[in-house]
């Protein structure tokens, strides 16, 4: 460009220098016209752009958000109108307010944001309020008129409090103030609310149910209400509950005739002046099991099973199956005797009976929790039956007791069988017995053992063993305690090279527990023990308590599992439709081969298996489901163990329509005030007389528009260029120049 300019100027200068007959003034004029023309052409060739500025005014929109959730239908205004009625009246008043009426646009919001032009048709019907979603929809809407301010008419009962605060920050960043008007009273309205009902069986064998109700009763302190439990249309229990006016628990205990898993309903009586009618009732489920402690008692003394059986079955939680095996005869002949009849006329079957005797397989043996072997020939059992007995204790948490006699312990050569693993005493090679009366010596630490607590107090138990115990008539001699075993009672005056002779000993074996009772509990060595170990009013009361304690201690692992080998946990309180319900499943099983599954049965009987994820923190499993239907949902957990019975746990989850924001009727004015302050707006409790138009800001926003365009297409530049070239040409022609 610079070279071109230099060339043009040089040629022009040369041409005018040749025009020698022209005056200096004429040459300067022609030179000036040529320079201007060239300069203008070069300017246009450079294609410069221009920026135009245009300013104009535009109206801003004021969005009025009207809360249409169910809490707005509450009657807690001074004139007993609904919150919605007051809010609608205020919205109507501001629609006619001078200066801003033309800027208003009315929206309703609850679960979603909607525009409306008919206030008369607006009702408080949405199940919950999500202010954050309303703000997001408002800001993302395509609009011809920019948003200048937001007016909020609500009671502040939002389901998304934290997200609402974030939305207020978004409004602040956009320069949009929020003016909030709170409706409703910030005080809790009078109401009786059943917030939760959790029921369960108190003990695994008893039909008694313990129901814990979570109740809130603002405004009804000191009032009484009747709690009623039903199954279907059948009344099961009624109980008066004194209300405290604040959250409380009420405990109900009642008997249920329904075995297995059943659904129950509970309701609280209506109080005059309650604000809601449909939050006084709920449903719960209880899996009622008849899980007694099952004892298999085998006795070698003829006709002697009834005393111990009767003693144990005085506890309604215990159920005893008695077997016998004849002594003082050949094993072959002993196995042929099918049964005998005890003193109460009950049949007592032979241990070797093919159908009614000792269980022939593991599944049948697992029906029992404790096995008592009292003076039974080891030949009465098959090797498989002995192996199963060990497995019952070690792997399945059962209990085993060996009671003394001529065919027990070393005298019965049990040290040559796998049962030796279960005996807490060493009897290897010791076949001796002693027929001589003796008293017991109780080690000091043994008085506190659960088995030895035969009295109501520690002092009574101590006196019972030291003063009331009548003594034994003999015992099997054993070598010593095994490592890990605990001695509960010793021979009062006889010892061997290891110390005093052991009479009672216990030990933990695997998951289960075992006991050695080296004397006898029947006529013979134990005649006085079974008939005279008690008080003057209850001659064998201590005897019964001793065996009750022993069975419960031995079966502790099994009892715990009966009470809940699998447990399903879920949040206490109402579950609303649409919510995700978190679940936990815990199991006491340590079997790595056990398979745990969880199934959901909906109100329409559809079934779905829920995936379980292991929680490394406590060994439990977690799952969840989305409540897509209202009604009773059943959860069924199933634990399948190889070679074992299946274990089930069941729970009921009652899904109700979403009324979470009605859980409290208190208007949340604090939240509304905080949201308004965050945006630079203002809050007012209740409707004002008008909108604060001065605080709304300038509703006429001035906008400036800048537009960029090329310069060469302007008409006057083209005209100027033409004029310059035309003038120069005309002058040159007139002066006779080429």
Coordinates of C-alpha atoms in Angstrom, one line a residue, residues 36-600:
X36 CA -7.8 13.8 -2.1
X37 CA -9.2 11.3 -4.6
X38 CA -6.4 8.9 -4.1
X39 CA -6.6 9.2 -0.3
X40 CA -10.3 8.6 -0.4
X41 CA -9.9 5.5 -2.6
X42 CA -7.2 4.1 -0.3
X43 CA -9.5 4.8 2.7
X44 CA -12.3 2.8 1.1
X45 CA -10.0 0.0 0.1
X46 CA -9.0 -0.3 3.8
X47 CA -12.6 -1.2 4.6
X48 CA -12.9 0.5 8.0
X49 CA -15.9 -0.4 10.2
X50 CA -18.0 1.8 12.3
X51 CA -19.9 1.1 15.7
X52 CA -23.3 2.6 16.2
X53 CA -24.8 3.1 19.7
X54 CA -28.6 3.0 20.3
X55 CA -30.3 3.5 23.7
X56 CA -33.9 2.5 24.5
X57 CA -36.1 1.6 27.5
X58 CA -37.7 -1.8 28.2
X59 CA -40.2 -3.0 30.8
X60 CA -39.2 -5.5 33.5
X61 CA -41.4 -8.4 34.7
X62 CA -42.3 -8.9 38.4
X63 CA -43.0 -12.6 38.9
X64 CA -45.6 -13.4 41.6
X65 CA -45.1 -17.0 42.9
X66 CA -48.1 -18.4 44.7
X67 CA -47.5 -21.6 46.9
X68 CA -50.3 -24.2 46.1
X69 CA -49.2 -27.0 48.4
X70 CA -51.5 -28.7 50.8
X71 CA -50.2 -26.8 53.8
X72 CA -51.7 -23.6 52.3
X73 CA -55.1 -25.1 52.9
X74 CA -54.8 -25.0 56.7
X75 CA -57.2 -22.8 58.7
X76 CA -54.9 -21.0 61.1
X77 CA -55.5 -17.3 60.2
X78 CA -57.1 -14.9 62.7
X79 CA -60.5 -15.0 60.8
X80 CA -60.2 -18.8 60.3
X81 CA -59.6 -18.4 56.6
X82 CA -57.2 -20.7 54.9
X83 CA -53.6 -19.5 54.2
X84 CA -54.5 -19.9 50.5
X85 CA -57.5 -17.6 50.7
X86 CA -55.4 -14.8 52.2
X87 CA -52.7 -15.3 49.7
X88 CA -55.1 -15.2 46.8
X89 CA -56.8 -12.1 48.1
X90 CA -53.4 -10.4 48.4
X91 CA -52.5 -11.5 44.8
X92 CA -55.7 -10.0 43.5
X93 CA -55.0 -6.7 45.3
X94 CA -51.6 -6.3 43.9
X95 CA -52.8 -7.1 40.4
X96 CA -54.7 -3.8 40.4
X97 CA -52.0 -1.8 42.1
X98 CA -51.1 1.3 40.2
X99 CA -47.6 1.5 38.8
X100 CA -46.8 -2.1 38.8
X101 CA -49.9 -4.0 37.6
X102 CA -48.7 -4.0 34.1
X103 CA -45.4 -5.6 35.1
X104 CA -46.9 -8.5 37.0
X105 CA -47.0 -12.1 35.9
X106 CA -48.7 -14.7 38.1
X107 CA -47.2 -18.2 38.7
X108 CA -48.2 -21.1 40.9
X109 CA -45.7 -23.5 42.3
X110 CA -45.6 -26.7 44.3
X111 CA -44.0 -29.7 42.7
X112 CA -43.6 -27.6 39.5
X113 CA -43.9 -24.1 38.2
X114 CA -47.0 -23.1 36.2
X115 CA -48.4 -19.8 34.9
X116 CA -52.0 -18.9 35.6
X117 CA -54.4 -16.1 34.8
X118 CA -57.3 -17.4 36.8
X119 CA -56.8 -17.0 40.6
X120 CA -60.3 -18.3 41.2
X121 CA -59.4 -21.8 39.9
X122 CA -56.2 -22.1 42.0
X123 CA -56.4 -24.6 44.9
X124 CA -53.9 -25.9 47.5
X125 CA -53.5 -29.4 46.2
X126 CA -49.8 -30.1 45.6
X127 CA -48.3 -32.7 47.9
X128 CA -45.1 -30.7 48.6
X129 CA -43.3 -27.5 47.7
X130 CA -40.0 -27.3 45.9
X131 CA -38.9 -23.6 45.8
X132 CA -35.6 -24.4 44.2
X133 CA -37.2 -26.0 41.2
X134 CA -39.6 -23.1 40.8
X135 CA -36.7 -20.6 40.8
X136 CA -34.7 -22.8 38.3
X137 CA -37.7 -22.9 36.0
X138 CA -38.3 -19.2 36.3
X139 CA -34.7 -18.3 35.5
X140 CA -34.5 -20.7 32.6
X141 CA -37.7 -19.6 30.9
X142 CA -37.3 -17.9 27.5
X143 CA -38.8 -14.4 27.9
X144 CA -39.3 -11.3 25.9
X145 CA -39.3 -9.1 29.0
X146 CA -36.4 -9.4 31.5
X147 CA -37.1 -10.5 35.1
X148 CA -36.9 -7.6 37.5
X149 CA -38.1 -9.0 40.9
X150 CA -39.8 -12.0 42.5
X151 CA -42.8 -11.8 44.9
X152 CA -43.2 -15.0 47.0
X153 CA -46.6 -15.8 48.7
X154 CA -46.0 -18.9 50.8
X155 CA -46.0 -20.4 54.3
X156 CA -42.3 -21.5 53.9
X157 CA -43.1 -25.2 54.3
X158 CA -40.6 -26.3 51.7
X159 CA -39.4 -29.8 51.0
X160 CA -36.0 -28.5 49.8
X161 CA -34.8 -26.1 52.5
X162 CA -31.1 -26.4 51.7
X163 CA -31.6 -26.1 47.9
X164 CA -33.9 -23.1 48.5
X165 CA -31.1 -21.2 50.1
X166 CA -28.9 -21.9 47.0
X167 CA -31.7 -20.6 44.8
X168 CA -31.7 -17.4 46.8
X169 CA -28.0 -17.0 46.0
X170 CA -28.8 -17.4 42.3
X171 CA -31.4 -14.7 42.4
X172 CA -28.9 -12.4 44.2
X173 CA -26.2 -13.0 41.5
X174 CA -28.8 -12.2 38.8
X175 CA -29.6 -8.9 40.6
X176 CA -33.2 -10.0 41.2
X177 CA -34.6 -9.2 44.7
X178 CA -37.1 -11.5 46.4
X179 CA -40.0 -10.0 48.4
X180 CA -41.5 -12.8 50.6
X181 CA -44.9 -12.6 52.3
X182 CA -45.4 -15.3 54.9
X183 CA -48.9 -16.8 55.6
X184 CA -49.9 -18.9 58.5
X185 CA -48.9 -18.9 62.1
X186 CA -45.3 -19.9 63.2
X187 CA -46.8 -21.8 66.1
X188 CA -47.7 -25.5 65.8
X189 CA -51.4 -26.1 65.5
X190 CA -53.2 -28.3 67.9
X191 CA -53.1 -31.9 66.7
X192 CA -52.5 -35.5 67.6
X193 CA -50.1 -37.2 65.2
X194 CA -49.0 -40.8 65.1
X195 CA -45.5 -40.5 63.6
X196 CA -44.5 -44.2 63.9
X197 CA -45.5 -47.6 65.0
X198 CA -43.0 -50.4 65.6
X199 CA -44.1 -53.8 66.8
X200 CA -42.3 -57.0 67.7
X201 CA -42.6 -60.3 69.5
X202 CA -41.3 -59.9 73.0
X203 CA -39.9 -63.5 73.2
X204 CA -39.8 -66.1 70.4
X205 CA -42.3 -68.5 71.9
X206 CA -44.9 -66.1 73.5
X207 CA -47.8 -64.6 71.5
X208 CA -47.3 -61.3 73.3
X209 CA -46.5 -58.3 71.1
X210 CA -44.8 -55.1 72.2
X211 CA -45.8 -52.1 70.2
X212 CA -44.0 -48.8 70.5
X213 CA -45.9 -45.7 69.2
X214 CA -44.2 -42.4 68.5
X215 CA -46.8 -39.7 69.2
X216 CA -46.8 -35.9 68.9
X217 CA -49.6 -33.9 70.5
X218 CA -49.1 -30.1 70.4
X219 CA -51.9 -28.3 72.1
X220 CA -53.2 -31.4 74.0
X221 CA -51.0 -31.6 77.1
X222 CA -52.6 -33.7 79.8
X223 CA -55.4 -35.0 77.5
X224 CA -56.1 -38.8 77.2
X225 CA -56.7 -40.7 74.0
X226 CA -57.5 -44.3 73.3
X227 CA -55.0 -46.4 71.3
X228 CA -56.7 -49.2 69.5
X229 CA -55.1 -52.2 67.8
X230 CA -56.9 -54.2 65.2
X231 CA -56.3 -57.1 62.8
X232 CA -58.7 -56.8 59.9
X233 CA -61.9 -55.9 61.7
X234 CA -61.1 -57.7 64.9
X235 CA -60.3 -55.6 68.0
X236 CA -57.2 -56.9 69.7
X237 CA -56.3 -54.3 72.3
X238 CA -57.3 -50.9 73.7
X239 CA -55.2 -48.8 76.0
X240 CA -55.5 -45.3 77.3
X241 CA -52.5 -43.0 76.5
X242 CA -51.9 -39.7 78.4
X243 CA -50.7 -37.0 76.0
X244 CA -47.8 -34.7 76.9
X245 CA -48.2 -32.1 74.3
X246 CA -44.7 -32.9 72.8
X247 CA -43.1 -35.9 71.1
X248 CA -43.4 -39.0 73.3
X249 CA -43.4 -42.8 73.1
X250 CA -46.3 -45.0 74.2
X251 CA -45.8 -48.7 74.8
X252 CA -48.6 -51.2 74.3
X253 CA -48.3 -54.9 75.1
X254 CA -51.0 -57.4 74.0
X255 CA -51.5 -61.0 73.0
X256 CA -52.2 -61.9 69.3
X257 CA -53.8 -65.1 68.2
X258 CA -52.3 -64.8 64.7
X259 CA -49.2 -66.9 64.1
X260 CA -46.8 -66.1 61.4
X261 CA -46.4 -62.7 59.7
X262 CA -49.5 -60.5 60.1
X263 CA -50.5 -56.9 59.3
X264 CA -52.0 -54.9 62.1
X265 CA -53.5 -51.4 62.3
X266 CA -53.3 -48.9 65.2
X267 CA -55.2 -45.7 65.7
X268 CA -55.4 -42.9 68.2
X269 CA -58.8 -41.4 69.2
X270 CA -59.7 -38.1 67.7
X271 CA -59.5 -35.0 69.9
X272 CA -61.8 -32.0 69.4
X273 CA -60.0 -29.2 67.6
X274 CA -57.4 -31.3 65.7
X275 CA -56.2 -29.6 62.6
X276 CA -56.0 -32.9 60.5
X277 CA -58.1 -36.0 60.5
X278 CA -55.9 -38.5 58.6
X279 CA -52.7 -38.6 60.7
X280 CA -53.9 -40.5 63.7
X281 CA -53.6 -44.1 62.3
X282 CA -50.9 -46.4 60.9
X283 CA -50.0 -49.9 60.1
X284 CA -47.3 -52.3 61.3
X285 CA -46.3 -55.9 60.8
X286 CA -45.2 -58.6 63.3
X287 CA -43.8 -62.0 62.5
X288 CA -45.3 -64.0 65.5
X289 CA -43.3 -67.2 66.0
X290 CA -43.9 -70.1 68.3
X291 CA -40.1 -70.6 68.8
X292 CA -39.7 -72.5 72.0
X293 CA -36.5 -73.9 73.3
X294 CA -36.6 -77.6 72.2
X295 CA -34.7 -80.0 74.5
X296 CA -33.9 -83.6 73.5
X297 CA -33.6 -85.5 76.8
X298 CA -32.2 -89.1 76.7
X299 CA -32.3 -91.1 80.0
X300 CA -30.9 -94.5 80.8
X301 CA -32.6 -95.0 84.2
X302 CA -35.9 -96.8 83.6
X303 CA -39.0 -94.6 84.1
X304 CA -37.0 -91.7 85.3
X305 CA -37.6 -89.1 82.5
X306 CA -40.6 -87.4 84.0
X307 CA -39.0 -85.5 86.8
X308 CA -36.6 -83.4 84.7
X309 CA -39.1 -83.2 81.8
X310 CA -41.7 -81.8 84.2
X311 CA -39.2 -79.4 85.8
X312 CA -38.2 -77.9 82.4
X313 CA -41.7 -77.7 81.0
X314 CA -42.9 -75.6 83.9
X315 CA -41.2 -72.9 81.9
X316 CA -43.7 -72.3 79.0
X317 CA -40.8 -71.5 76.7
X318 CA -39.4 -75.0 76.9
X319 CA -40.5 -78.1 75.2
X320 CA -38.9 -81.5 76.1
X321 CA -38.8 -84.6 74.0
X322 CA -37.8 -87.6 76.2
X323 CA -36.2 -90.8 75.0
X324 CA -34.9 -93.8 76.9
X325 CA -32.5 -96.7 76.2
X326 CA -32.7 -99.9 78.3
X327 CA -29.7 -100.8 80.4
X328 CA -28.5 -104.1 81.8
X329 CA -29.3 -106.0 78.6
X330 CA -27.7 -106.6 75.3
X331 CA -27.5 -103.8 72.8
X332 CA -29.4 -105.8 70.2
X333 CA -32.3 -106.5 72.6
X334 CA -32.3 -103.0 73.9
X335 CA -32.9 -101.6 70.5
X336 CA -36.0 -103.8 70.0
X337 CA -38.0 -102.2 72.7
X338 CA -40.1 -99.5 71.0
X339 CA -41.2 -97.4 74.0
X340 CA -42.2 -97.2 77.6
X341 CA -44.8 -95.2 79.5
X342 CA -43.7 -92.7 82.2
X343 CA -45.6 -92.1 85.4
X344 CA -47.9 -89.6 83.7
X345 CA -48.8 -92.0 81.0
X346 CA -46.7 -90.4 78.3
X347 CA -44.9 -92.6 75.8
X348 CA -41.2 -92.4 76.0
X349 CA -39.6 -93.9 72.8
X350 CA -36.4 -95.7 72.4
X351 CA -33.3 -93.8 71.4
X352 CA -32.9 -96.4 68.6
X353 CA -36.5 -96.2 67.3
X354 CA -36.3 -95.7 63.5
X355 CA -38.9 -92.9 63.4
X356 CA -39.4 -91.6 67.0
X357 CA -35.9 -92.0 68.3
X358 CA -32.8 -89.9 68.1
X359 CA -32.8 -88.0 64.8
X360 CA -31.2 -89.9 61.9
X361 CA -30.2 -86.8 59.9
X362 CA -28.9 -83.3 60.5
X363 CA -32.1 -81.5 59.4
X364 CA -34.1 -83.4 62.0
X365 CA -31.6 -82.8 64.7
X366 CA -31.6 -79.1 64.1
X367 CA -35.2 -79.0 65.4
X368 CA -33.6 -79.3 68.9
X369 CA -31.6 -76.7 70.7
X370 CA -30.1 -78.7 73.5
X371 CA -29.3 -82.5 73.8
X372 CA -29.1 -84.1 77.2
X373 CA -27.3 -87.5 77.2
X374 CA -27.9 -89.0 80.6
X375 CA -26.3 -92.5 81.0
X376 CA -26.9 -93.8 77.4
X377 CA -24.8 -96.5 75.8
X378 CA -22.6 -95.1 73.1
X379 CA -23.6 -98.1 70.9
X380 CA -27.2 -96.7 70.8
X381 CA -26.0 -94.2 68.2
X382 CA -24.7 -94.5 64.8
X383 CA -21.4 -92.7 63.9
X384 CA -23.4 -90.3 61.8
X385 CA -25.6 -89.4 64.7
X386 CA -22.6 -88.7 66.9
X387 CA -21.1 -86.6 64.2
X388 CA -24.3 -84.6 63.8
X389 CA -24.4 -84.0 67.6
X390 CA -20.9 -82.4 67.4
X391 CA -22.0 -80.4 64.4
X392 CA -25.1 -79.2 66.2
X393 CA -22.9 -77.6 68.8
X394 CA -19.9 -76.5 66.9
X395 CA -21.5 -75.2 63.7
X396 CA -25.1 -74.4 64.7
X397 CA -24.8 -73.1 68.2
X398 CA -26.6 -75.9 70.0
X399 CA -26.0 -77.1 73.6
X400 CA -24.9 -80.5 74.9
X401 CA -25.0 -82.0 78.4
X402 CA -23.6 -85.3 79.5
X403 CA -25.0 -86.5 82.8
X404 CA -23.2 -89.2 84.8
X405 CA -24.0 -92.9 85.2
X406 CA -22.6 -96.3 84.5
X407 CA -22.6 -95.8 80.7
X408 CA -21.5 -92.1 80.7
X409 CA -18.2 -90.3 80.4
X410 CA -15.2 -92.7 80.6
X411 CA -17.3 -95.5 82.0
X412 CA -19.3 -95.4 78.8
X413 CA -16.1 -95.1 76.7
X414 CA -17.2 -91.8 75.1
X415 CA -13.6 -90.8 75.1
X416 CA -13.3 -93.2 72.1
X417 CA -16.0 -91.2 70.1
X418 CA -16.2 -87.8 68.6
X419 CA -18.4 -86.8 71.6
X420 CA -15.1 -86.4 73.5
X421 CA -14.7 -83.1 71.6
X422 CA -17.8 -81.8 73.4
X423 CA -17.0 -82.9 77.0
X424 CA -15.4 -80.1 79.0
X425 CA -13.6 -82.7 81.1
X426 CA -10.8 -85.1 80.2
X427 CA -11.9 -88.7 80.8
X428 CA -9.3 -90.6 78.7
X429 CA -8.7 -94.0 80.2
X430 CA -10.7 -93.3 83.3
X431 CA -13.6 -95.8 83.7
X432 CA -14.1 -95.4 87.4
X433 CA -17.1 -94.3 89.4
X434 CA -17.7 -93.7 93.1
X435 CA -20.9 -94.6 95.0
X436 CA -20.6 -92.4 98.1
X437 CA -22.5 -89.4 99.2
X438 CA -20.8 -86.0 99.1
X439 CA -21.4 -82.3 99.2
X440 CA -20.2 -79.7 96.8
X441 CA -17.6 -77.0 97.0
X442 CA -18.5 -74.0 94.8
X443 CA -15.5 -72.0 93.5
X444 CA -16.0 -68.3 94.5
X445 CA -16.2 -67.1 91.0
X446 CA -18.8 -69.7 90.0
X447 CA -21.5 -68.2 92.2
X448 CA -21.9 -65.4 89.6
X449 CA -22.3 -67.9 86.7
X450 CA -25.9 -67.8 85.2
X451 CA -26.3 -71.5 85.8
X452 CA -25.6 -71.3 89.5
X453 CA -28.1 -68.4 90.2
X454 CA -30.9 -70.6 91.6
X455 CA -32.2 -67.9 94.0
X456 CA -33.9 -64.6 93.6
X457 CA -30.8 -62.8 94.9
X458 CA -27.1 -63.5 95.0
X459 CA -27.2 -64.2 98.7
X460 CA -30.1 -66.6 98.3
X461 CA -28.2 -68.5 95.6
X462 CA -25.1 -68.7 97.8
X463 CA -27.2 -70.0 100.8
X464 CA -28.9 -72.5 98.5
X465 CA -25.7 -74.2 97.5
X466 CA -24.1 -74.0 100.9
X467 CA -27.1 -74.8 103.2
X468 CA -29.9 -76.3 101.2
X469 CA -28.1 -78.5 98.7
X470 CA -28.8 -82.2 99.9
X471 CA -25.8 -83.7 98.3
X472 CA -25.2 -86.4 95.6
X473 CA -24.9 -90.2 96.1
X474 CA -22.0 -90.7 93.7
X475 CA -20.3 -89.6 90.5
X476 CA -18.2 -90.5 87.5
X477 CA -14.5 -89.9 88.1
X478 CA -12.8 -87.7 85.5
X479 CA -9.2 -86.7 85.2
X480 CA -9.4 -82.9 85.0
X481 CA -10.8 -79.9 83.3
X482 CA -9.9 -79.4 79.6
X483 CA -8.2 -76.2 78.6
X484 CA -10.7 -73.4 78.2
X485 CA -13.4 -75.1 80.4
X486 CA -14.8 -73.6 83.6
X487 CA -15.5 -75.5 86.8
X488 CA -18.8 -74.6 88.5
X489 CA -18.8 -77.2 91.3
X490 CA -16.2 -79.5 92.8
X491 CA -16.2 -82.5 95.1
X492 CA -16.4 -81.3 98.6
X493 CA -13.6 -83.5 100.0
X494 CA -12.0 -85.7 97.3
X495 CA -9.2 -84.8 94.9
X496 CA -6.8 -86.4 92.5
X497 CA -3.4 -85.4 91.2
X498 CA -5.0 -82.5 89.3
X499 CA -7.0 -81.1 92.3
X500 CA -10.5 -81.5 93.6
X501 CA -12.8 -83.8 91.5
X502 CA -14.9 -81.9 88.9
X503 CA -18.7 -82.2 89.3
X504 CA -20.1 -79.4 87.1
X505 CA -18.1 -77.9 84.2
X506 CA -18.9 -75.9 81.2
X507 CA -17.2 -74.8 78.0
X508 CA -17.7 -72.9 74.8
X509 CA -17.3 -75.2 71.8
X510 CA -17.4 -73.4 68.4
X511 CA -20.7 -71.5 68.3
X512 CA -22.3 -73.7 71.0
X513 CA -21.8 -74.6 74.6
X514 CA -21.4 -77.9 76.5
X515 CA -21.7 -79.0 80.1
X516 CA -20.4 -81.9 82.2
X517 CA -22.7 -83.1 85.0
X518 CA -20.6 -86.0 86.5
X519 CA -23.2 -87.0 89.0
X520 CA -26.8 -87.9 88.2
X521 CA -30.1 -86.1 88.1
X522 CA -32.4 -89.1 88.7
X523 CA -32.9 -91.7 91.5
X524 CA -29.7 -93.2 92.5
X525 CA -26.9 -90.6 92.7
X526 CA -29.4 -87.7 92.2
X527 CA -32.4 -88.8 94.2
X528 CA -32.1 -86.1 96.9
X529 CA -31.1 -83.5 94.3
X530 CA -34.2 -83.9 92.2
X531 CA -36.6 -84.1 95.2
X532 CA -35.2 -82.0 98.0
X533 CA -33.1 -79.2 96.5
X534 CA -35.5 -76.3 97.3
X535 CA -37.2 -74.4 100.1
X536 CA -39.8 -75.4 102.7
X537 CA -42.6 -74.2 100.4
X538 CA -41.1 -75.4 97.1
X539 CA -39.2 -78.6 97.8
X540 CA -37.4 -78.9 94.4
X541 CA -37.6 -75.2 93.3
X542 CA -33.8 -74.8 93.2
X543 CA -33.5 -78.0 91.2
X544 CA -36.0 -76.7 88.6
X545 CA -34.2 -73.3 88.5
X546 CA -30.8 -75.0 88.1
X547 CA -31.9 -76.9 85.0
X548 CA -33.8 -74.0 83.6
X549 CA -30.6 -71.9 83.9
X550 CA -28.5 -74.6 82.4
X551 CA -30.7 -75.1 79.3
X552 CA -30.9 -71.3 78.7
X553 CA -27.2 -70.9 79.0
X554 CA -26.4 -73.8 76.8
X555 CA -29.0 -72.7 74.1
X556 CA -28.0 -69.0 74.3
X557 CA -26.7 -68.9 70.7
X558 CA -29.8 -70.7 69.4
X559 CA -32.1 -68.4 71.5
X560 CA -30.5 -65.3 70.1
X561 CA -30.9 -66.6 66.5
X562 CA -34.5 -67.5 67.2
X563 CA -35.1 -64.0 68.3
X564 CA -33.7 -62.7 65.0
X565 CA -31.0 -64.5 63.0
X566 CA -31.9 -62.0 60.3
X567 CA -33.1 -58.5 61.0
X568 CA -34.5 -56.0 58.5
X569 CA -34.0 -52.4 59.5
X570 CA -35.6 -49.3 57.9
X571 CA -36.3 -45.7 59.0
X572 CA -38.9 -45.3 61.8
X573 CA -41.7 -43.0 60.7
X574 CA -44.0 -42.5 57.7
X575 CA -42.8 -43.5 54.3
X576 CA -44.2 -41.3 51.5
X577 CA -44.8 -42.3 47.9
X578 CA -42.0 -41.4 45.6
X579 CA -39.4 -41.6 48.3
X580 CA -36.3 -43.8 48.2
X581 CA -36.5 -46.1 51.3
X582 CA -33.0 -47.2 52.7
X583 CA -32.8 -50.7 54.2
X584 CA -30.3 -52.6 56.2
X585 CA -30.2 -56.4 56.6
X586 CA -28.1 -57.9 59.4
X587 CA -27.5 -61.6 59.9
X588 CA -25.9 -63.5 62.8
X589 CA -24.8 -66.3 60.5
X590 CA -21.1 -66.8 60.0
X591 CA -21.5 -69.5 57.3
X592 CA -19.6 -68.2 54.2
X593 CA -21.7 -70.5 52.0
X594 CA -25.0 -69.0 53.2
X595 CA -26.9 -67.1 50.6
X596 CA -28.9 -64.0 51.7
X597 CA -31.6 -62.5 49.5
X598 CA -34.2 -59.7 50.0
X599 CA -37.5 -59.6 48.2
X600 CA -40.1 -56.8 48.0

